[in-house]
PDB file of C-alpha atoms and ligand atoms in Angstrom:
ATOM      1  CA  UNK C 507       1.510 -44.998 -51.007  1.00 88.00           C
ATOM      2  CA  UNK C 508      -1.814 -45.319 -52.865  1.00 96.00           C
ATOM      3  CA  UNK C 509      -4.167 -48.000 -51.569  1.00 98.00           C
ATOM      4  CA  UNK C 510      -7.401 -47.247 -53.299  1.00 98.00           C
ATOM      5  CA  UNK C 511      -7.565 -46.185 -56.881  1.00 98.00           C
ATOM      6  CA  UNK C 512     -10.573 -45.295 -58.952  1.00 98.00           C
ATOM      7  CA  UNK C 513     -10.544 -44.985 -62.528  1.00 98.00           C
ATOM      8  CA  UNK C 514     -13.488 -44.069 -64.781  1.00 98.00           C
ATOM      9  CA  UNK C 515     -15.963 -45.932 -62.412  1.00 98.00           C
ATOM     10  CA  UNK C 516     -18.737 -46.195 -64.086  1.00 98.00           C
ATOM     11  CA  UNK C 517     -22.665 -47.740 -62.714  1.00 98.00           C
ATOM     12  CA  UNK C 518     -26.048 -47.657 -64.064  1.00 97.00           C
ATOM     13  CA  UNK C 519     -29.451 -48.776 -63.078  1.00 96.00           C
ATOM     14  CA  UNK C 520     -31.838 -49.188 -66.009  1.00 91.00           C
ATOM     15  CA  UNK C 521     -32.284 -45.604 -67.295  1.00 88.00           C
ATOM     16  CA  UNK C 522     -30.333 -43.779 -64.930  1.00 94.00           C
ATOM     17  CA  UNK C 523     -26.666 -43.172 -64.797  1.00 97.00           C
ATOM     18  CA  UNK C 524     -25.603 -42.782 -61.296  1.00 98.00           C
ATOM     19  CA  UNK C 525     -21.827 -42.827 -61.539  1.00 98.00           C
ATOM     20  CA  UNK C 526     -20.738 -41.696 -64.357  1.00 98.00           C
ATOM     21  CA  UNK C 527     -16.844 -41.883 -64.912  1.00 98.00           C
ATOM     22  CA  UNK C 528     -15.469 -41.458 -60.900  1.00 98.00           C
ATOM     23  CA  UNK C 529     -11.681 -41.304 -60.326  1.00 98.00           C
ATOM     24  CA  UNK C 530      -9.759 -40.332 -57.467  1.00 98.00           C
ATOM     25  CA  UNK C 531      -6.727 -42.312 -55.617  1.00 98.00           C
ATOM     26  CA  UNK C 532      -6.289 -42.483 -51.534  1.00 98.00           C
ATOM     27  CA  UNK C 533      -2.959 -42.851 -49.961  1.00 98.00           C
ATOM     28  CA  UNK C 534      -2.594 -45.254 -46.987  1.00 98.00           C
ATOM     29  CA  UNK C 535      -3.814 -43.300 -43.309  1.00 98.00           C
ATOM     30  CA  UNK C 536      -5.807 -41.107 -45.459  1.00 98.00           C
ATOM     31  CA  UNK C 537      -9.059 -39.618 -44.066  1.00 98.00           C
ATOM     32  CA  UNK C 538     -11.223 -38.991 -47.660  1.00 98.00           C
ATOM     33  CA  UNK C 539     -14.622 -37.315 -47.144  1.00 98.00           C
ATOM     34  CA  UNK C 540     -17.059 -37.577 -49.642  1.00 98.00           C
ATOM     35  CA  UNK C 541     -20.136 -35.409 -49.705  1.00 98.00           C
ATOM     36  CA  UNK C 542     -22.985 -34.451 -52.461  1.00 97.00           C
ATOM     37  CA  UNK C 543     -26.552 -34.565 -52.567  1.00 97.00           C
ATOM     38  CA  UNK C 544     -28.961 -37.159 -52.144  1.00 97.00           C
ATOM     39  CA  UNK C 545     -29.254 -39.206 -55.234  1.00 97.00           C
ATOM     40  CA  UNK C 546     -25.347 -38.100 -56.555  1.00 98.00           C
ATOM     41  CA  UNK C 547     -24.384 -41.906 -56.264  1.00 98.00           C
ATOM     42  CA  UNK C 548     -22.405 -41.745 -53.160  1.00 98.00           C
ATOM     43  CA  UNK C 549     -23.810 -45.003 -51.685  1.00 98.00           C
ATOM     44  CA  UNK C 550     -22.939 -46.438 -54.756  1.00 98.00           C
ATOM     45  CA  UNK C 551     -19.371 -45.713 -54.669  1.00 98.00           C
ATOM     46  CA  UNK C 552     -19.017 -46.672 -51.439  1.00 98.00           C
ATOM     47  CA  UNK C 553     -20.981 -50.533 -52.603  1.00 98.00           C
ATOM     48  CA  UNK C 554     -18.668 -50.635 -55.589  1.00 98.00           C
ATOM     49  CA  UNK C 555     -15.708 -50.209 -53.733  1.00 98.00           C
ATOM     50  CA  UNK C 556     -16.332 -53.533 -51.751  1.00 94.00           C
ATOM     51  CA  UNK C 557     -18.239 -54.963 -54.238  1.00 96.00           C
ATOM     52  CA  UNK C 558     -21.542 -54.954 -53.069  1.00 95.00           C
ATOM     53  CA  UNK C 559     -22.644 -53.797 -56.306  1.00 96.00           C
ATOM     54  CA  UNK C 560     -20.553 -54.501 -59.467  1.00 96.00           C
ATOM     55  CA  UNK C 561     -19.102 -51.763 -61.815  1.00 97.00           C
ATOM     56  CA  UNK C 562     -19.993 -51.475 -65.119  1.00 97.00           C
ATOM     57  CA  UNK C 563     -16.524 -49.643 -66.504  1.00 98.00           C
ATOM     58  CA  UNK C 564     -13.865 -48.070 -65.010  1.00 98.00           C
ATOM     59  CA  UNK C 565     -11.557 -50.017 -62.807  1.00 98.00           C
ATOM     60  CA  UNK C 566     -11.399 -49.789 -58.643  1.00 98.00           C
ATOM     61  CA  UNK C 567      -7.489 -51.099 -57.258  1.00 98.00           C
ATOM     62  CA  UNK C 568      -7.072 -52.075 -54.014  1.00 98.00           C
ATOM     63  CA  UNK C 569      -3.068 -51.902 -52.868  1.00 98.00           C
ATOM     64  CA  UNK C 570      -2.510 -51.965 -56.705  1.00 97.00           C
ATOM     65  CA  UNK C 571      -4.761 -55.486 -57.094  1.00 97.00           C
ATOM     66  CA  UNK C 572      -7.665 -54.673 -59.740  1.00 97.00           C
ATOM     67  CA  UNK C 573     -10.896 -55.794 -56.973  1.00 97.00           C
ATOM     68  CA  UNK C 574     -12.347 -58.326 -59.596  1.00 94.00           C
ATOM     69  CA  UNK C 575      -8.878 -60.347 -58.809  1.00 95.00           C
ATOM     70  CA  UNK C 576      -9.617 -60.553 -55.656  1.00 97.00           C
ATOM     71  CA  UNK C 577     -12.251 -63.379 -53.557  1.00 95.00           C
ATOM     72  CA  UNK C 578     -14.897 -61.711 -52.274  1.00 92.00           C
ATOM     73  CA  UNK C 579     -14.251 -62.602 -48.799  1.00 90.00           C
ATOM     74  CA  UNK C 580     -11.082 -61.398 -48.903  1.00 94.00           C
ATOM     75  CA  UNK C 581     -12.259 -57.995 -49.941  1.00 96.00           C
ATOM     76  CA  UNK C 582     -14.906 -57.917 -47.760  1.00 92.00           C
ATOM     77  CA  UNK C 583     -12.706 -58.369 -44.808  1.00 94.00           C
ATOM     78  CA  UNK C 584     -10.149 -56.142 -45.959  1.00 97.00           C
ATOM     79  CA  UNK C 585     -12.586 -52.880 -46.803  1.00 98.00           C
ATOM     80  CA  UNK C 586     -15.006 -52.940 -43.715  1.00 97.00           C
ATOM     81  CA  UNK C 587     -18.157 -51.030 -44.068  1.00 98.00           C
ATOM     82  CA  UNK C 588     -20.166 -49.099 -41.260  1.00 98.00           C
ATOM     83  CA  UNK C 589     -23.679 -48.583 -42.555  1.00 97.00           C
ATOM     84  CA  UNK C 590     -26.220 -45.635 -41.975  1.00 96.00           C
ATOM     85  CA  UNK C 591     -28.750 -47.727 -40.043  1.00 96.00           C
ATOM     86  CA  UNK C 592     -25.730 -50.387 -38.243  1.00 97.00           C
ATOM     87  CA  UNK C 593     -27.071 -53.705 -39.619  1.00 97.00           C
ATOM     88  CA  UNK C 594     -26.819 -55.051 -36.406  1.00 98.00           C
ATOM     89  CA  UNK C 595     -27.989 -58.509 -36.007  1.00 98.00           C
ATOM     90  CA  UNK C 596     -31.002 -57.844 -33.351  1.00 98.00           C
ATOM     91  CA  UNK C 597     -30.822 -61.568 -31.785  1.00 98.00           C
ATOM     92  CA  UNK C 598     -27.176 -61.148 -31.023  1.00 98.00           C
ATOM     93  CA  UNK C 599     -25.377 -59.014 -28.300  1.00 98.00           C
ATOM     94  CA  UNK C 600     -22.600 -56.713 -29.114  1.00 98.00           C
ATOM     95  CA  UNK C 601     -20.346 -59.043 -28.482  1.00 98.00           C
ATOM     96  CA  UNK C 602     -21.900 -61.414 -30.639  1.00 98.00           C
ATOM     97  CA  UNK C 603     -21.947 -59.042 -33.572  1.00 98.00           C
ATOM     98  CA  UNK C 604     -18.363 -58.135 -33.093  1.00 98.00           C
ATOM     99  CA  UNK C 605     -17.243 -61.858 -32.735  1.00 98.00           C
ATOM    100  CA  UNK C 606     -18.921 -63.363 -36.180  1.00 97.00           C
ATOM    101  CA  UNK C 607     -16.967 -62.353 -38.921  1.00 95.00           C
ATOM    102  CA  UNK C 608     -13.839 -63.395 -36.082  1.00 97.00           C
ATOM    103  CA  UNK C 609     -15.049 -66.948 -36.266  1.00 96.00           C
ATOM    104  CA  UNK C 610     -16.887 -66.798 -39.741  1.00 94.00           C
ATOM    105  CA  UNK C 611     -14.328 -65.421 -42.202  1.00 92.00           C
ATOM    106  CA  UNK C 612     -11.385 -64.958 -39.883  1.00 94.00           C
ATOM    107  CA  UNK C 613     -11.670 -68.401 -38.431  1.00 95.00           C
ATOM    108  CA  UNK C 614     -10.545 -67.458 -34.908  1.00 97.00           C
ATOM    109  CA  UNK C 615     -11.978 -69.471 -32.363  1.00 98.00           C
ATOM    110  CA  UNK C 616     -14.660 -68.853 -29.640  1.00 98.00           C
ATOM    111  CA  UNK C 617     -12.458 -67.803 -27.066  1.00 98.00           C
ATOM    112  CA  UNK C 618     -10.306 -65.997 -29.282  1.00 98.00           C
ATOM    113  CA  UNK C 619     -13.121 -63.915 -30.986  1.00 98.00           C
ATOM    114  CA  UNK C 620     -14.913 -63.101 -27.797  1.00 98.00           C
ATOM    115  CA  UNK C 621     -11.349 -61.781 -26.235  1.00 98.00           C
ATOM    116  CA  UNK C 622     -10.671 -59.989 -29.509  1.00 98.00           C
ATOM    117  CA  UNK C 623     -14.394 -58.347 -29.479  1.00 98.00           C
ATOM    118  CA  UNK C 624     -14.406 -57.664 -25.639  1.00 98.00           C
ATOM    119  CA  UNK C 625     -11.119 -55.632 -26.889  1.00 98.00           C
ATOM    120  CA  UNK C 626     -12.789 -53.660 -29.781  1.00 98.00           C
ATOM    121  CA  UNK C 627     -15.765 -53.132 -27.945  1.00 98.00           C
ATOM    122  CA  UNK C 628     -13.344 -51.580 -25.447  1.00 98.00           C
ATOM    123  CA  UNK C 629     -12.225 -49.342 -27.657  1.00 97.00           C
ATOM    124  CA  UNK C 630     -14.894 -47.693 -28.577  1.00 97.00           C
ATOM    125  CA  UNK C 631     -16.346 -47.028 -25.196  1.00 97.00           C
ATOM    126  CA  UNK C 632     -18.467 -50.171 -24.973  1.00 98.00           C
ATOM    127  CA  UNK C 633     -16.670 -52.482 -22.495  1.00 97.00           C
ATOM    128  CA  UNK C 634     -19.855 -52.632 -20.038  1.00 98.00           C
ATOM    129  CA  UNK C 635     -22.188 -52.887 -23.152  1.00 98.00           C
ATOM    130  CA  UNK C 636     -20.650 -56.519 -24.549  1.00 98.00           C
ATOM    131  CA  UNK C 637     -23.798 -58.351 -23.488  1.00 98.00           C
ATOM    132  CA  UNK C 638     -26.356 -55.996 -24.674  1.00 98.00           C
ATOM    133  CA  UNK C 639     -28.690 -56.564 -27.302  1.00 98.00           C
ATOM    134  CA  UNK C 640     -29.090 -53.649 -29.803  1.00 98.00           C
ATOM    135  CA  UNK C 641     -33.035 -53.156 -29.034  1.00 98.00           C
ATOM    136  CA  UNK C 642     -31.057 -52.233 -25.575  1.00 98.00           C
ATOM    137  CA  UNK C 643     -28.485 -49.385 -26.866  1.00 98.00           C
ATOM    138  CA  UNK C 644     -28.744 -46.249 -27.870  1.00 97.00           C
ATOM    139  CA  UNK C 645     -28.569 -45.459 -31.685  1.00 98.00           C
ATOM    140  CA  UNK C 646     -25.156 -43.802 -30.687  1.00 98.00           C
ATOM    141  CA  UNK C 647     -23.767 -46.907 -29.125  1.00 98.00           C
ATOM    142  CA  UNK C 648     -25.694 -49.208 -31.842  1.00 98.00           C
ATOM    143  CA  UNK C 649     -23.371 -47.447 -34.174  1.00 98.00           C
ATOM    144  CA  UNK C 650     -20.563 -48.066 -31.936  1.00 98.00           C
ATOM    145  CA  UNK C 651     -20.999 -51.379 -32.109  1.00 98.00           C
ATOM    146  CA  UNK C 652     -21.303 -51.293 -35.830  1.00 98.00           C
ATOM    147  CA  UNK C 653     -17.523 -49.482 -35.798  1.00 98.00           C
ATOM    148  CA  UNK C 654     -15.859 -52.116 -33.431  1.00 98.00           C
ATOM    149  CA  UNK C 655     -17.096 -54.893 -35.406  1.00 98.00           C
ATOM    150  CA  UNK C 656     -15.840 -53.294 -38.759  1.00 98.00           C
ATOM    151  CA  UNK C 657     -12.305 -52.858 -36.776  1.00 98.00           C
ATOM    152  CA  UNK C 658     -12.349 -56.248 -35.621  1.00 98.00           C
ATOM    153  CA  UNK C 659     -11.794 -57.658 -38.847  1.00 97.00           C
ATOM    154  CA  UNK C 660      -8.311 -55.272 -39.303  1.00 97.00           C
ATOM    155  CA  UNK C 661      -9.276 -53.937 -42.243  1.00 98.00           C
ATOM    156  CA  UNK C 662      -7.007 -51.987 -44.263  1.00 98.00           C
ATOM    157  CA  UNK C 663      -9.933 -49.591 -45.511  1.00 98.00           C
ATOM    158  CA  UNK C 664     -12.816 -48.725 -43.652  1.00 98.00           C
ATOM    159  CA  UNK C 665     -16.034 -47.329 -45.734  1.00 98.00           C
ATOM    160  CA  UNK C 666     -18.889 -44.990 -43.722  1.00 98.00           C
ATOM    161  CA  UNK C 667     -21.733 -44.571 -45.694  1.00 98.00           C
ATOM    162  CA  UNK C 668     -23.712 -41.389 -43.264  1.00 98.00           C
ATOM    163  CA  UNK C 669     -22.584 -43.165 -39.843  1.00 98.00           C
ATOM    164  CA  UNK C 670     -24.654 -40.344 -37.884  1.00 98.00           C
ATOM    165  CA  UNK C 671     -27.787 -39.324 -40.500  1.00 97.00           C
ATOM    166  CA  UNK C 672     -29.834 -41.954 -38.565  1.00 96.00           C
ATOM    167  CA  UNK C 673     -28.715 -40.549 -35.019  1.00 96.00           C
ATOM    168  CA  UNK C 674     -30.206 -38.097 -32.819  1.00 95.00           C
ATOM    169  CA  UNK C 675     -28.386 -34.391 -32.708  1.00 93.00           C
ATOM    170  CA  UNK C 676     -27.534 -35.433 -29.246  1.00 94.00           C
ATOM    171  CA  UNK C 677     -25.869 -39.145 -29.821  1.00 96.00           C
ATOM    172  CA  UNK C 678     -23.673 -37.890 -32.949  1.00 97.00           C
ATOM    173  CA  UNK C 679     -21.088 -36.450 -31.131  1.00 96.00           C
ATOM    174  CA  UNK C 680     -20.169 -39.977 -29.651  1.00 97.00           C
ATOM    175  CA  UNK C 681     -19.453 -41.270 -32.697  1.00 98.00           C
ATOM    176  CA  UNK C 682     -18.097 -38.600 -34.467  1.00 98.00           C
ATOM    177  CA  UNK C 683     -15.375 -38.993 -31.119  1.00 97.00           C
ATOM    178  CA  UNK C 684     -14.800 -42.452 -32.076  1.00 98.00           C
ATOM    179  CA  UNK C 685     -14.318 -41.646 -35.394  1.00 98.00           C
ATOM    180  CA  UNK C 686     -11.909 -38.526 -35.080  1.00 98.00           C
ATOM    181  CA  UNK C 687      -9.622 -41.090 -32.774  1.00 97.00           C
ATOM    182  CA  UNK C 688      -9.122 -43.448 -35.907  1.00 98.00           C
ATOM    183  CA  UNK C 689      -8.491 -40.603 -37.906  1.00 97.00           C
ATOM    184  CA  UNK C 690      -6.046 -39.541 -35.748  1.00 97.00           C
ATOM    185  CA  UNK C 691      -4.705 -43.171 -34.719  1.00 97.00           C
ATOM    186  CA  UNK C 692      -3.680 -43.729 -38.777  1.00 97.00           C
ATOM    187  CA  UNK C 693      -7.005 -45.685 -39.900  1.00 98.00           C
ATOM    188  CA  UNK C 694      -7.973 -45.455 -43.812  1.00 98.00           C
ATOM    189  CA  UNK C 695     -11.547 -44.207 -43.783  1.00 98.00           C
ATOM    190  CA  UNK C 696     -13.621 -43.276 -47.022  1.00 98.00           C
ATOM    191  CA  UNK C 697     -16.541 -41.294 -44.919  1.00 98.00           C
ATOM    192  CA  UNK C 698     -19.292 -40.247 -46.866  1.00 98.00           C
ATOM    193  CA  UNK C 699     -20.967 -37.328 -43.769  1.00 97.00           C
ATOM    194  CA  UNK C 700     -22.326 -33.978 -44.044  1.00 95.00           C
ATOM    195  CA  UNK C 701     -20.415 -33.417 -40.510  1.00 96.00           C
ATOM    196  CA  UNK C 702     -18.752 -30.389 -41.947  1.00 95.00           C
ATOM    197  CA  UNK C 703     -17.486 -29.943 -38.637  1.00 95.00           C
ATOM    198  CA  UNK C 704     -15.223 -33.578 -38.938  1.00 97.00           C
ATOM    199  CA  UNK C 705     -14.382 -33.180 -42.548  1.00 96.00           C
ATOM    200  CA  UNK C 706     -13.302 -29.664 -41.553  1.00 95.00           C
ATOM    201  CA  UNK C 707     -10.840 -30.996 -39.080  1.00 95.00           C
ATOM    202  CA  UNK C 708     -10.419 -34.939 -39.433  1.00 97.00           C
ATOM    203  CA  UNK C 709     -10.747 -34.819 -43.645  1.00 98.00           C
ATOM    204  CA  UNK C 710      -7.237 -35.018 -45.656  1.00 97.00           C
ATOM    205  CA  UNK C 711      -9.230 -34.848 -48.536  1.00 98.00           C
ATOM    206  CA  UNK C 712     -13.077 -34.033 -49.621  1.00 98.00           C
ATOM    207  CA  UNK C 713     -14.623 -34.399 -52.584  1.00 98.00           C
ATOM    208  CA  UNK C 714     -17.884 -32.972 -53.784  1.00 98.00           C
ATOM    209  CA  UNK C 715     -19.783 -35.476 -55.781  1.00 98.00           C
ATOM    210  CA  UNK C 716     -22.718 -34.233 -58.038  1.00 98.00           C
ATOM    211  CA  UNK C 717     -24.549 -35.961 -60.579  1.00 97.00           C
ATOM    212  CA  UNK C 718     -22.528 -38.934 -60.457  1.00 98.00           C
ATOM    213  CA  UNK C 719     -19.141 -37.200 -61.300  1.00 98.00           C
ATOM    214  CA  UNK C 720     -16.418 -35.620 -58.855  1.00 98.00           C
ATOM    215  CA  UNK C 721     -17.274 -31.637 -59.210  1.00 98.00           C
ATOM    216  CA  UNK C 722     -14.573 -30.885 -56.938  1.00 98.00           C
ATOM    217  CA  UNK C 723     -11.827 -32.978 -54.914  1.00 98.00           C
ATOM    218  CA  UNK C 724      -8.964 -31.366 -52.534  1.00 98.00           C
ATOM    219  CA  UNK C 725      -7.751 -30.218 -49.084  1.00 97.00           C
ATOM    220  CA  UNK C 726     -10.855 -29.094 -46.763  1.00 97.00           C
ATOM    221  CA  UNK C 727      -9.813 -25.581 -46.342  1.00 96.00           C
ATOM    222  CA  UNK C 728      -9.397 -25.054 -50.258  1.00 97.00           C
ATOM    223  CA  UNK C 729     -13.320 -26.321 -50.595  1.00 97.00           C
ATOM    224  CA  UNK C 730     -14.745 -24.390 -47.892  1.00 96.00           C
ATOM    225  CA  UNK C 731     -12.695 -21.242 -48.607  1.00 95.00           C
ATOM    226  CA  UNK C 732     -11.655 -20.996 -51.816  1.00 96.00           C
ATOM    227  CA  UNK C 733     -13.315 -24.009 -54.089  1.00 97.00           C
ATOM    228  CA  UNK C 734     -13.222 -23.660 -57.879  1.00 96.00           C
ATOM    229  CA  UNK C 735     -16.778 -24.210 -58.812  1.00 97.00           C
ATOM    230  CA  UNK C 736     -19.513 -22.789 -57.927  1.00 96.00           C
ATOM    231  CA  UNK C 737     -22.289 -25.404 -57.266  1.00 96.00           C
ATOM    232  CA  UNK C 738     -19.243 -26.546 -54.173  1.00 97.00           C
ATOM    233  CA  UNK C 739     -19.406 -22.940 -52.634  1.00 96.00           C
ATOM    234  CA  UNK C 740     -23.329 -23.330 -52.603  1.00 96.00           C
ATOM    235  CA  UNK C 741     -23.627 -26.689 -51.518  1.00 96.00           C
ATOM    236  CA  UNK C 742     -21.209 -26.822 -48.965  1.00 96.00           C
ATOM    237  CA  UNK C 743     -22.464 -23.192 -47.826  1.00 93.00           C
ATOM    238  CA  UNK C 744     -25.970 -24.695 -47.517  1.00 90.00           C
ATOM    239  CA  UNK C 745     -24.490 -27.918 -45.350  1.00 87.00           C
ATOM    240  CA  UNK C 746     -22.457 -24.846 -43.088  1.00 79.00           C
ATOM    241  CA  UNK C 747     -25.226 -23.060 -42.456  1.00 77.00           C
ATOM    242  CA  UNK C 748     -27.621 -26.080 -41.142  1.00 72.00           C
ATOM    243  CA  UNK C 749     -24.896 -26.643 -39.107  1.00 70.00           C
ATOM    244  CA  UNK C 750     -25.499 -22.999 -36.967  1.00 61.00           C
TER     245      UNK C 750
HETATM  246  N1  LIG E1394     -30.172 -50.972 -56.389  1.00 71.67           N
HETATM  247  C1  LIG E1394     -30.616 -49.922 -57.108  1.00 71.67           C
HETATM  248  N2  LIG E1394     -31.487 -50.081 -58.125  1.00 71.67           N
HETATM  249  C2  LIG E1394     -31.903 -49.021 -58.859  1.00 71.67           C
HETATM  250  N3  LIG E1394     -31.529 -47.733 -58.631  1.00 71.67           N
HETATM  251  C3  LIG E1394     -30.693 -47.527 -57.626  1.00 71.67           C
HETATM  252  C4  LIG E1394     -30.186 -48.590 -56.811  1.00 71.67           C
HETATM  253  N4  LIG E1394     -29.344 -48.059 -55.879  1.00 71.67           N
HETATM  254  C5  LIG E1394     -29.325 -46.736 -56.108  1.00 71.67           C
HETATM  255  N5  LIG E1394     -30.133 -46.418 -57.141  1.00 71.67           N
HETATM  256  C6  LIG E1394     -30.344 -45.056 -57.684  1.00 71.67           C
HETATM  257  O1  LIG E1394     -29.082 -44.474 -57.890  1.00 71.67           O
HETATM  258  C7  LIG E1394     -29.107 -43.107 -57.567  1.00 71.67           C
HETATM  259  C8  LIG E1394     -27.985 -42.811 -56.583  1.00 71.67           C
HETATM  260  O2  LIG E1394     -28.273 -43.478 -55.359  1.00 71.67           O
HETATM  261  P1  LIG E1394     -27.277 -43.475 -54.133  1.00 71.67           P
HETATM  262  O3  LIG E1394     -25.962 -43.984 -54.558  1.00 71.67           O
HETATM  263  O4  LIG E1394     -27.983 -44.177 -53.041  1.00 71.67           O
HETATM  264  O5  LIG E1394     -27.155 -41.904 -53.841  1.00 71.67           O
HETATM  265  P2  LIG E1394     -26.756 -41.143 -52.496  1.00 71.67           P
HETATM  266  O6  LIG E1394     -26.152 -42.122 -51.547  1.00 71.67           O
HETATM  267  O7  LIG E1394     -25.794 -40.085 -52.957  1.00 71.67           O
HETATM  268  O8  LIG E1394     -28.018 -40.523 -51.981  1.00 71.67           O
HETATM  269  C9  LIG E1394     -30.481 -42.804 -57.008  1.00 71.67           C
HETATM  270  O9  LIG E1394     -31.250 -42.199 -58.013  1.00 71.67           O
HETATM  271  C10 LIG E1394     -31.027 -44.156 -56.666  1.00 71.67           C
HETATM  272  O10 LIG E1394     -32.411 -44.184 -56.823  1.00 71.67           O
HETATM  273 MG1  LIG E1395     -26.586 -42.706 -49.619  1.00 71.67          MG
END
């Protein structure tokens, strides 16, 4: 059952056209890995998708419901987004990140948010961090944080624009955990990560995005072993071998 549906997505920024007619469609427990180089727009699709930036043609459906129909808080809380650098609020504690979209958009109250968060926080490993303040975590539980607060909300979609690129080798593999278990647990994730090593084995899908158009889209395996194009044998050689 498709939940996310791209068609002909189409963004530009002055001169430059940085997506330039994307479409692709993600079924429901999906895991769809996105990966390109820098500058191919992939931040972009993941801001269009929850409308942090606006398309300029094309159409993006969420469950079948064209975005633009949809109130922005709505969306918001139903496509959660973990960011590159968290976006942690620095004067609030874990919990307190996790807890105010609860009581801002949800409307749950205090006690309810803090027992939901406590929860969340749980999940990801984080039950003695809930009154920490980010300057006091590790950039591997920062990010941590950053995932139980997009779960919070129940999203049916979660977005990941480079969850680890900001993370030292030795704090990725935390995360990556964290996010293999959703993968596995039946969580929609659009991931954009050069973690060849997840999209190899967490990925339904991955799609090689150059230029602002999708080169290449399929099952893993067919990419890394056999892929169609050339410029996705290179690339994704180039992202295997920095791996070793
Ligand atoms: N808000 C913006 N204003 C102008 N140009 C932008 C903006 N956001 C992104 N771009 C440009 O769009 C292109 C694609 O950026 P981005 O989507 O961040 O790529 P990626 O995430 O694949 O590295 C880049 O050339 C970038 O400079
Ligand atoms: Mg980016």
């Amino acid at each position: 059952m498709t939940l996310l549906e791209l068609e002909g997505v189409r963004k530009s920024y002055e001169d430059e056209d940085v997506l330039r007619g994307v479409s692709f469609a993600m079924d429901r427990q999906d895991v769809e890995v996105i990966v390109g180089p820098s500058g191919s727009g992939k931040s972009t699709l993941l801001r269009c998708v929850n409308r942090l930036t606006e398309i300029d043609d094309g159409a993006i459906y969420l469950d079948g419901e064209e975005i633009h129909g949809i109130d922005e808080n709505d969306l918001r809380r139903r496509v959660g987004m973990v960011f590159q650098d968290f976006n942690l609020f620095a004067h609030r504690t874990a919990r307190g990140n996790v807890t105010l979209g609860l009581t801002a958009v949800l409307g749950l109250s205090k006690p309810e948010a803090v027992e939901r968060a406590d929860d969340y926080l749980d999940r990801v490993g984080l039950a003695d961090q809930a009154d920490s303040y980010p300057a006091e975590l590790s950039g591997g539980q920062k990010q941590r944080v950053g995932i139980a607060r997009a779960l919070a909300m129940d999203p049916e979609l979660i977005l990941f624009d480079e969850p680890t690129s900001a993370l030292d080798p030795e704090l990725i593999g935390e995360v990556l955990g964290v996010m293999r278990d959703l993968a596995e647990g039946g969580t929609t994730m659009l991931c954009v990560t050069h973690e060849m090593g997840f999209a190899r084995s967490a990925a339904s899908t991955l799609t090689f995005l150059d230029d602002g158009r999708v080169v290449e889209r399929g099952p893993p395996e067919q990419l890394f072993e056999n892929p169609r194009e050339d410029r996705t044998r290179s690339f994704l050689g180039q992202l295997t071998d920095l791996e070793r």
